[in-house]
Short mmCIF file of C-alpha atoms in Angstrom, two decimals:
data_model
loop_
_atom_site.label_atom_id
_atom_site.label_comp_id
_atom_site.label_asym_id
_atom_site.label_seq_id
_atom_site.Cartn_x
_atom_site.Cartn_y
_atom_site.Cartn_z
CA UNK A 1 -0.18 17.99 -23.53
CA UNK A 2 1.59 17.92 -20.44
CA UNK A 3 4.49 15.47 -20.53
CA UNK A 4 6.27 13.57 -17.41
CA UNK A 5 5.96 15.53 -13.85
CA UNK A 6 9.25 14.81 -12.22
CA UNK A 7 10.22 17.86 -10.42
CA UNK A 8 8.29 18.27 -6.58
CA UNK A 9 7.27 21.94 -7.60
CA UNK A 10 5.40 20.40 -10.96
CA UNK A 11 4.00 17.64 -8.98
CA UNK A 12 2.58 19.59 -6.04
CA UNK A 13 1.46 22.49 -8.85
CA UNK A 14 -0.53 19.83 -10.54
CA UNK A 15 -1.77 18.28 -7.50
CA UNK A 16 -3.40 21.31 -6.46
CA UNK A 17 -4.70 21.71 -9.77
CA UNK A 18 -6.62 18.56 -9.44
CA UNK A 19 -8.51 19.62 -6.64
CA UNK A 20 -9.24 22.99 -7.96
CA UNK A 21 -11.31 20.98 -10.92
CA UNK A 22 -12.68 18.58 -8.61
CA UNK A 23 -13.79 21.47 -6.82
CA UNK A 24 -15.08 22.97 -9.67
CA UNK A 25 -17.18 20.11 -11.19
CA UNK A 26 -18.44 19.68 -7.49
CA UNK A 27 -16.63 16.53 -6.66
CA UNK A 28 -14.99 15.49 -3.73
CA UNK A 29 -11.42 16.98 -3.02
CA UNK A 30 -8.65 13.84 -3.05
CA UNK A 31 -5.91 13.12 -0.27
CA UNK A 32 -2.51 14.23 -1.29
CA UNK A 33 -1.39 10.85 -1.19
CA UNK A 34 -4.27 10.10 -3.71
CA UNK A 35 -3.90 12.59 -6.37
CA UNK A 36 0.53 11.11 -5.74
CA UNK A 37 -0.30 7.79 -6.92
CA UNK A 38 -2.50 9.64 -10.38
CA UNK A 39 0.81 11.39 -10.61
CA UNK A 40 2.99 8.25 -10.58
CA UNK A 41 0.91 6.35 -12.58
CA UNK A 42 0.67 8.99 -15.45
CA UNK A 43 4.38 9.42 -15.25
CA UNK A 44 4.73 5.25 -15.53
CA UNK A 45 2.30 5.27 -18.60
CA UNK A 46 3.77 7.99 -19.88
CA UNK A 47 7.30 6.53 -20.13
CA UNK A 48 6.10 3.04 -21.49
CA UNK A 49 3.98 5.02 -24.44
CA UNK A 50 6.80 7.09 -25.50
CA UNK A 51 9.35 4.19 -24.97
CA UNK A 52 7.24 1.65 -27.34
CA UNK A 53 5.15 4.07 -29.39
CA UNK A 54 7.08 2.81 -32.35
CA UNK A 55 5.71 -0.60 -32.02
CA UNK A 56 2.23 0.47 -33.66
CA UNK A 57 2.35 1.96 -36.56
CA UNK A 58 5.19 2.36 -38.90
CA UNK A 59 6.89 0.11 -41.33
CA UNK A 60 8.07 -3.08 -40.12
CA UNK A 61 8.72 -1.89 -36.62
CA UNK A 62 10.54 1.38 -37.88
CA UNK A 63 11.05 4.29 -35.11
CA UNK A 64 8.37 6.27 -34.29
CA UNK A 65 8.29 9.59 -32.39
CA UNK A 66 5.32 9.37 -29.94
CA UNK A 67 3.44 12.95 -30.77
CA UNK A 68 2.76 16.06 -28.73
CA UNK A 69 -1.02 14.91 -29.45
CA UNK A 70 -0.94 11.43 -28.48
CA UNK A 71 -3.85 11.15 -26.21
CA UNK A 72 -6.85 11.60 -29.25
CA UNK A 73 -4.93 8.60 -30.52
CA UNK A 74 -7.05 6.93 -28.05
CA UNK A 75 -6.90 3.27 -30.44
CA UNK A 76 -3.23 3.11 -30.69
CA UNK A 77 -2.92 4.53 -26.86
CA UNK A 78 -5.00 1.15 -25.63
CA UNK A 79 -3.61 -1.20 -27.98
CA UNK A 80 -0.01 0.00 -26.09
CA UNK A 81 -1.88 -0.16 -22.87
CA UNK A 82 -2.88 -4.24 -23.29
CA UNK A 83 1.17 -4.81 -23.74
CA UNK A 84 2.60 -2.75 -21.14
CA UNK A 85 4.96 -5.28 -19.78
CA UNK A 86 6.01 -6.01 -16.30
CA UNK A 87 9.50 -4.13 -15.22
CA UNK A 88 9.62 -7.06 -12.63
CA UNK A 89 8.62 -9.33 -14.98
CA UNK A 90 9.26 -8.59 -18.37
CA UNK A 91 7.55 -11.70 -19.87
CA UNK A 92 4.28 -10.94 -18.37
CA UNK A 93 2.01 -8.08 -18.99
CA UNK A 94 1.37 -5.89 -16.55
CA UNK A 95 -2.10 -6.83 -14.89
CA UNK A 96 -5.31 -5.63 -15.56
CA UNK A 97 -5.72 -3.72 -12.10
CA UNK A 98 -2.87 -1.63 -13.13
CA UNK A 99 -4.45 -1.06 -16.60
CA UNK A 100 -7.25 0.41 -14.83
CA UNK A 101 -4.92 2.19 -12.41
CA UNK A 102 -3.03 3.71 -15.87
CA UNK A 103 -6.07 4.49 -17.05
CA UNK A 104 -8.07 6.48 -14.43
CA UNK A 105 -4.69 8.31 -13.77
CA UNK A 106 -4.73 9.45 -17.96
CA UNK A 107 -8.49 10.19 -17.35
CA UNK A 108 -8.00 12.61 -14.34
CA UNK A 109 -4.90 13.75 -16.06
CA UNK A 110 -6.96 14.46 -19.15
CA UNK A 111 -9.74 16.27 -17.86
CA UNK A 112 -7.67 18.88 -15.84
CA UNK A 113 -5.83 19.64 -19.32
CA UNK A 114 -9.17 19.98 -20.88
CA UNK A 115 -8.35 17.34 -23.11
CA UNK A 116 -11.28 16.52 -26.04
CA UNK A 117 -13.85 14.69 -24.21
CA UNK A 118 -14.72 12.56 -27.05
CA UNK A 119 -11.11 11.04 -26.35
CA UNK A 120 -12.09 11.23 -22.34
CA UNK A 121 -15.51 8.95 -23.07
CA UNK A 122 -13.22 6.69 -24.89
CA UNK A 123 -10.90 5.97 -21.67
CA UNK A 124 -13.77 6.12 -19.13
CA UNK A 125 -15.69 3.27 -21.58
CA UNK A 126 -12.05 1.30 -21.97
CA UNK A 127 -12.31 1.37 -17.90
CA UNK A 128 -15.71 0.67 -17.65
CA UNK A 129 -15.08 -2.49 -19.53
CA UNK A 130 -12.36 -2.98 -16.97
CA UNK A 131 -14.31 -2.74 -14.06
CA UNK A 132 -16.54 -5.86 -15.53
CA UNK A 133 -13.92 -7.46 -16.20
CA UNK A 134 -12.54 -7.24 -12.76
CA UNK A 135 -15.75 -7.67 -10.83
CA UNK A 136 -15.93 -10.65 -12.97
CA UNK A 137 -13.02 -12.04 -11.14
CA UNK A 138 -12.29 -10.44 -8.40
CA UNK A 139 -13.83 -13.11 -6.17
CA UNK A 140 -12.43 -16.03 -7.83
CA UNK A 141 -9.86 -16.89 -5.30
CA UNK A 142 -7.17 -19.66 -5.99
CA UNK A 143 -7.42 -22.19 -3.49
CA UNK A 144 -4.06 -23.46 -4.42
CA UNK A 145 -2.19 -19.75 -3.69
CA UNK A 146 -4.25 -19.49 0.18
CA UNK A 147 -1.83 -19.96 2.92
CA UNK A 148 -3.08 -20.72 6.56
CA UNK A 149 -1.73 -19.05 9.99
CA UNK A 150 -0.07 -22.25 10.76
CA UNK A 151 1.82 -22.69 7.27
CA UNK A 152 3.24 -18.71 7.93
CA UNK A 153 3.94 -20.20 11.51
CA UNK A 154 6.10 -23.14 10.46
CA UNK A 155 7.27 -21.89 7.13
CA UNK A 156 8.25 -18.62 7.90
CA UNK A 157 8.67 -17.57 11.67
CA UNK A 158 10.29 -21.17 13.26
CA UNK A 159 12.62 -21.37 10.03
CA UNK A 160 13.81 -17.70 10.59
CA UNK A 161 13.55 -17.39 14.42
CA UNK A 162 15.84 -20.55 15.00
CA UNK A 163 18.49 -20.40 16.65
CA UNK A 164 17.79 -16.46 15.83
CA UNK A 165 18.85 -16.69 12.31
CA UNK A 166 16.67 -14.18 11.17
CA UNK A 167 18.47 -11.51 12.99
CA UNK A 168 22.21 -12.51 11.03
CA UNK A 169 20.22 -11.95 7.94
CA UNK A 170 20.01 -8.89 5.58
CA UNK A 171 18.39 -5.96 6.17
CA UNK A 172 15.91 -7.01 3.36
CA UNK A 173 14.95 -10.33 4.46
CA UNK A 174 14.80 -8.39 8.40
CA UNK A 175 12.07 -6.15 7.15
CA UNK A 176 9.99 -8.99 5.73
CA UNK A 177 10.11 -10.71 8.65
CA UNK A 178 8.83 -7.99 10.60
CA UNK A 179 6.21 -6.86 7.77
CA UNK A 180 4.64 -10.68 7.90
CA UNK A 181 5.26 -10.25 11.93
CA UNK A 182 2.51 -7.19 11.63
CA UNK A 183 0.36 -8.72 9.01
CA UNK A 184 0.02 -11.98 11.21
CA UNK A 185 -1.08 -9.38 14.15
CA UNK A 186 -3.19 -7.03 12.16
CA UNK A 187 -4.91 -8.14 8.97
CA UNK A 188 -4.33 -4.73 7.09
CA UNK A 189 -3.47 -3.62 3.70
CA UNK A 190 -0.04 -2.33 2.68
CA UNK A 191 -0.42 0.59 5.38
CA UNK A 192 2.72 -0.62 6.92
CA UNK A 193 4.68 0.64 4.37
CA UNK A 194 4.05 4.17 5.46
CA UNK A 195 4.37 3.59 9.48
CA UNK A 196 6.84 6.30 11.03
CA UNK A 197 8.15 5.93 14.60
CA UNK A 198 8.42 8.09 17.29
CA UNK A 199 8.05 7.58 20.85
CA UNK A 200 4.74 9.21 22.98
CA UNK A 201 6.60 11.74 24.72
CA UNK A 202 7.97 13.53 21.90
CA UNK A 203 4.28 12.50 20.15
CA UNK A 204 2.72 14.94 22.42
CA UNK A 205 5.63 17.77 21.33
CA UNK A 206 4.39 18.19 17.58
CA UNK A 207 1.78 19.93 15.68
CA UNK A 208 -1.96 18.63 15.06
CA UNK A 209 -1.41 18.84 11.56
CA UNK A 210 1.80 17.03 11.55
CA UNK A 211 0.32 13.97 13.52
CA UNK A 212 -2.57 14.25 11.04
CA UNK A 213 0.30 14.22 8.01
CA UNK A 214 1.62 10.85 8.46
CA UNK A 215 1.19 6.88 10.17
CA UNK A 216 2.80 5.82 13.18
CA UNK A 217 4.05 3.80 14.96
CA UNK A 218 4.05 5.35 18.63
CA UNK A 219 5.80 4.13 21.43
CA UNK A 220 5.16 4.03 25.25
CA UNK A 221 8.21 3.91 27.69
CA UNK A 222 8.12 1.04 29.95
CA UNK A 223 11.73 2.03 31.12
CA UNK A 224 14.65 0.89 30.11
CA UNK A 225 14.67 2.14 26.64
CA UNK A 226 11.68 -0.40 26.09
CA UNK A 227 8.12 0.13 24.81
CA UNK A 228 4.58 -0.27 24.31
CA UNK A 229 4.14 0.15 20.54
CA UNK A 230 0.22 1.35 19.21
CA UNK A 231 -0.22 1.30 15.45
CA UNK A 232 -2.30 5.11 14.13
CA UNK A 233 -3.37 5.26 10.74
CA UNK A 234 -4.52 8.75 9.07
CA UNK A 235 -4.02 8.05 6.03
CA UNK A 236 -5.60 4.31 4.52
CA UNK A 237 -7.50 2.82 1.30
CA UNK A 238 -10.76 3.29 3.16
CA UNK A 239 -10.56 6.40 5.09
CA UNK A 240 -13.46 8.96 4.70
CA UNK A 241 -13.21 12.82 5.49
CA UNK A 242 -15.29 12.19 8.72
CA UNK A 243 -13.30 9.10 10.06
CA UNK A 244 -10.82 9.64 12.67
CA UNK A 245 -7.64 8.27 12.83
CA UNK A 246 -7.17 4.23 12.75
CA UNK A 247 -5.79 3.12 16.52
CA UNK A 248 -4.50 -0.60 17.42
CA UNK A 249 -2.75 -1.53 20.27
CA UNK A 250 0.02 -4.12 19.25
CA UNK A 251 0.47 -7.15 21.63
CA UNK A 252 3.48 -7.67 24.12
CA UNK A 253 5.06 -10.29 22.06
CA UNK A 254 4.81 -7.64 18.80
CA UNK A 255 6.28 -5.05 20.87
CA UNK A 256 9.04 -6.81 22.25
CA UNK A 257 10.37 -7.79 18.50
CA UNK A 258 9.64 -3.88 17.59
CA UNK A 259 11.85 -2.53 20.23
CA UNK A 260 14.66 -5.53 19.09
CA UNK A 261 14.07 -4.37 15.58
CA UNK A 262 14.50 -0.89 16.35
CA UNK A 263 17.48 -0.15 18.85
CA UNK A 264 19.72 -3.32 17.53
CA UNK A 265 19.13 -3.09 13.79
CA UNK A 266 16.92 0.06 12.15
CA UNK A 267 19.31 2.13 14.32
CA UNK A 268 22.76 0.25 13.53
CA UNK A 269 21.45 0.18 9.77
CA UNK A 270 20.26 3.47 9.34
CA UNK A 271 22.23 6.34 12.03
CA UNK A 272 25.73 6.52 10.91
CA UNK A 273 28.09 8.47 13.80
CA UNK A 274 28.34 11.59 11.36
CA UNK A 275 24.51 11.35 11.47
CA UNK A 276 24.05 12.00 15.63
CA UNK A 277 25.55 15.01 17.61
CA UNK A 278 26.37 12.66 20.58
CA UNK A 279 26.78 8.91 21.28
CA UNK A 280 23.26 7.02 21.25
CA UNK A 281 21.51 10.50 20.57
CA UNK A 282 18.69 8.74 18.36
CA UNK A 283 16.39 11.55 18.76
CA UNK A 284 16.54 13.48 15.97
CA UNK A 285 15.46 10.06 13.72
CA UNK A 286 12.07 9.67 15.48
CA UNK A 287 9.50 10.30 13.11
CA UNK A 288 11.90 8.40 10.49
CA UNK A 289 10.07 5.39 8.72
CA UNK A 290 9.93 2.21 10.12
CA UNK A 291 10.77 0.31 6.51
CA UNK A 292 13.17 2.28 4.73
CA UNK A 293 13.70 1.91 0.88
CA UNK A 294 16.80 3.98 1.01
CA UNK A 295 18.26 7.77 1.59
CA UNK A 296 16.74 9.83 -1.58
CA UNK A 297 19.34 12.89 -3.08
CA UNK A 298 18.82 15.05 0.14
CA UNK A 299 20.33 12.21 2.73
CA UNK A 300 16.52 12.08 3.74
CA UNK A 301 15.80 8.15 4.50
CA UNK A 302 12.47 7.06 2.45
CA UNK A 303 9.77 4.79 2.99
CA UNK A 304 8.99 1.95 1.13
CA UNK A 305 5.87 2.29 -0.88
CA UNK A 306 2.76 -0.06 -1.03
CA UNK A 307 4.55 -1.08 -4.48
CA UNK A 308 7.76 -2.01 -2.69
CA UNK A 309 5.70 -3.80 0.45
CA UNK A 310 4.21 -6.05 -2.28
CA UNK A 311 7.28 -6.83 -3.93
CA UNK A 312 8.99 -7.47 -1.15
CA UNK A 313 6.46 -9.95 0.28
CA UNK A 314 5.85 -11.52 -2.75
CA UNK A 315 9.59 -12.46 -3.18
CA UNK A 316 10.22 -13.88 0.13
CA UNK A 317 7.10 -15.85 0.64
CA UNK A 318 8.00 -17.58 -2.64
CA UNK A 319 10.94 -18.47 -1.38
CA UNK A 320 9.73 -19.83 2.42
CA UNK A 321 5.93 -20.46 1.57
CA UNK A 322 6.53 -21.31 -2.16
CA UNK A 323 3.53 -18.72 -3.10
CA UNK A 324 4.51 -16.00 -4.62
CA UNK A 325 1.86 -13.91 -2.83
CA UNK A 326 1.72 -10.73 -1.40
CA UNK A 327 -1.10 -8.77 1.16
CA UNK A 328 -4.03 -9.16 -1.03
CA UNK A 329 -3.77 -13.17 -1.01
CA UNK A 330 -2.79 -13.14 2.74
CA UNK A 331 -5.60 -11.04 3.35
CA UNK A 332 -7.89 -12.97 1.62
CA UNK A 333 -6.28 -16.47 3.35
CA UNK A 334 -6.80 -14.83 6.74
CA UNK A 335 -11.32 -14.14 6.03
CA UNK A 336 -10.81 -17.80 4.45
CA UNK A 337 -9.64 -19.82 7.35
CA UNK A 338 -11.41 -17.85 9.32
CA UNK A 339 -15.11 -17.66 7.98
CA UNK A 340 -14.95 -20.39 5.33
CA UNK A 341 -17.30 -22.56 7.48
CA UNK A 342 -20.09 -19.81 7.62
CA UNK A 343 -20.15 -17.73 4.37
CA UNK A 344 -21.10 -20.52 2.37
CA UNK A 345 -24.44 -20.79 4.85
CA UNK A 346 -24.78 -16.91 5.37
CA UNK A 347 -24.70 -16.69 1.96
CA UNK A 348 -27.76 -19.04 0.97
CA UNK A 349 -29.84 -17.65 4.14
CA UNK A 350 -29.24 -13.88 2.88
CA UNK A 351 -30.48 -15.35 -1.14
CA UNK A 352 -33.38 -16.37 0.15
CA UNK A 353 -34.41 -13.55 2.06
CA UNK A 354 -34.26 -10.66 -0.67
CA UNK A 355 -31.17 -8.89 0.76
CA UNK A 356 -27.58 -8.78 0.59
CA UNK A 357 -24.86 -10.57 3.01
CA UNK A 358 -24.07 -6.91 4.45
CA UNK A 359 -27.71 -5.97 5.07
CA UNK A 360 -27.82 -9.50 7.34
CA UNK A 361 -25.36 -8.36 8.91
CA UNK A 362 -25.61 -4.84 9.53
CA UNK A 363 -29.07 -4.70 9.77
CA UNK A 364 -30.73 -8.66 10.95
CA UNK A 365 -27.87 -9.56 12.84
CA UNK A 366 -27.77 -8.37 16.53
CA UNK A 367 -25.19 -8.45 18.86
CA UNK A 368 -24.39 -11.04 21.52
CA UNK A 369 -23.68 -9.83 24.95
CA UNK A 370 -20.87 -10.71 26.96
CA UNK A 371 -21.35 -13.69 29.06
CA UNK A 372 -21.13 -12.08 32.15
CA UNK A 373 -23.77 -9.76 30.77
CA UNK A 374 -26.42 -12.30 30.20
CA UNK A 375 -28.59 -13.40 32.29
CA UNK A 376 -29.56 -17.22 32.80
CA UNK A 377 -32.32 -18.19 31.24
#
């Protein structure tokens, strides 16, 4: 059985692999960035397995080697699985989402390495259960961990912005103020993590494929060294081989604090003078990320990951919201204010027609006209 895939050769080897199978069982070829995250996740599991295999089993905790055929020990591999704990958070357990991601990594793992599908049926039925369990909850919303636009207003942005605090702060607590700065503009999911910069002219210099390759953050000149920053997504949660690239427009006001964030700290932070061939010659760092986790072994500078966006917004907005929550809370706080007063209504109308909330929308629900577009009646 294959063990951790650490090295970039292995991991692109078996991501190709992947495909070929999907291929082959006529299913639907994966995004690079998808068959990544199966990749990290098997490598996660893997470690915690081998690390606590010893605590099932054996006499009186005594040390035991995890085997080379581990994975048909699907009862012992699940038992581990419940009591994964939290690196973060080593008295918790890690949550049942990531359970299910550990386990639909091991199962598309598995089934490339032809592994027995007795063992496979066993996984897909421990997700399945999962998947109940989840749907189960998955709408039950704490009321008490919501946050409205005006708390994030007062709490967060006057506290930091005063007297412009925020920008004598840490490059940490900088990049959460700018990450809730986006989220507060544009309700997405963790796709800021994975924004790149680069400015319009030197967009229109590069390859199809590589503006296909990554998300941006592109920037108009307005003069000046100032811009007009658009948000592009290629590469998101919901994306379908059809769809076409995301494209927002971000306001003035989110602009402004982009082009601030950029020349007077990402720059200062980031470009040391060994790293530019002249004085203020930035160009050779556009297409660099916009939140950077660090410079990996080849001086490259990384991007955060989705992980690292949640951790990072889950720590701060404990500490200035006291709610240790992260996108998926905000996300749901921002449909709650919002549509609170009308789902509960929608809801009860859709019931007792015979049809869903999304077929009342999509389908009885038509569109209102402008007002200039109406006519009086």
């Amino acid at each position: 059985m294959i063990q951790e895939l650490r090295d970039e050769k292995e991991q692109l080897a078996m991501m190709e692999k992947i495909n070929n199978y999907r291929t082959s069982v006529y299913q639907s070829q994966i995004k690079a960035s998808s068959a990544k995250q199966y990749i990290q996740n098997w490598n996660r599991l893997h470690v915690q397995l081998k690390d606590n295999w010893h605590t099932v089993g054996g006499d009186s905790g005594e040390k035991v080697d995890m085997p080379d055929g581990w994975i048909d020990q699907t009862d012992t591999v699940l038992e581990l699985l419940k009591n994964i704990r939290d690196k973060r958070y080593p008295e918790k357990v890690v949550t049942l989402s990531t359970q299910r991601n550990y386990l639909s990594a091991l199962i598309q793992m598995g089934v490339v390495e032809n592994v027995n599908p007795e063992s496979i049926k066993k996984y897909t039925d421990a997700r399945a259960d999962l998947n109940n369990t989840l749907s189960g909850t998955h709408h039950e919303i704490k009321t008490e961990d919501l946050v409205t636009r005006d708390e994030v207003q007062e709490k967060v942005f006057e506290v930091l912005e005063k007297g412009g605090y925020i920008w004598s702060c840490g490059m940490p607590v900088i990049q959460y103020y700018m990450l809730m700065k986006f989220h507060s503009e544009h309700n997405m999911r963790n796709d800021c993590a994975s924004l790149h910069w680069i400015t319009q002219q030197n967009w229109r210099g590069i390859g199809q494929e590589q503006k296909e390759s990554k998300n941006w953050l592109i920037g108009k000149s307005k003069g000046r060294g100032a811009y007009d920053w658009r948000i592009q997504l290629n590469d998101y949660k919901t994306k379908k081989s059809t769809d076409k690239a995301f494209d927002v427009e971000c306001s003035k006001s989110l602009s402004k604090l982009i082009n601030h964030y950029l020349t007077n700290h990402w720059k200062k932070h980031y470009v040391t003078f060994e790293d530019i061939q002249t004085t203020n010659d930035y160009s050779n760092f556009q297409m660099s990320p916009v939140f950077v986790k660090g410079r990996n072994d080849e001086n490259v500078l990384e991007p955060i990951t989705s992980n690292d966006m949640t951790v990072i917004l889950q720590k701060y907005n404990q500490i200035y919201l006291g709610k240790k929550i992260g996108t998926k809370m905000l996300r749901r706080s921002f449909y709650t204010e919002k549509y609170s007063d009308i789902a509960s209504d929608l809801k009860d109308d859709a019931t007792s027609s015979l049809h869903s909330v999304g077929t009342a929308i999509l389908h009885y629900t038509a569109s209102i006209k402008d007002d200039d577009e109406m006519s009086e009646s």
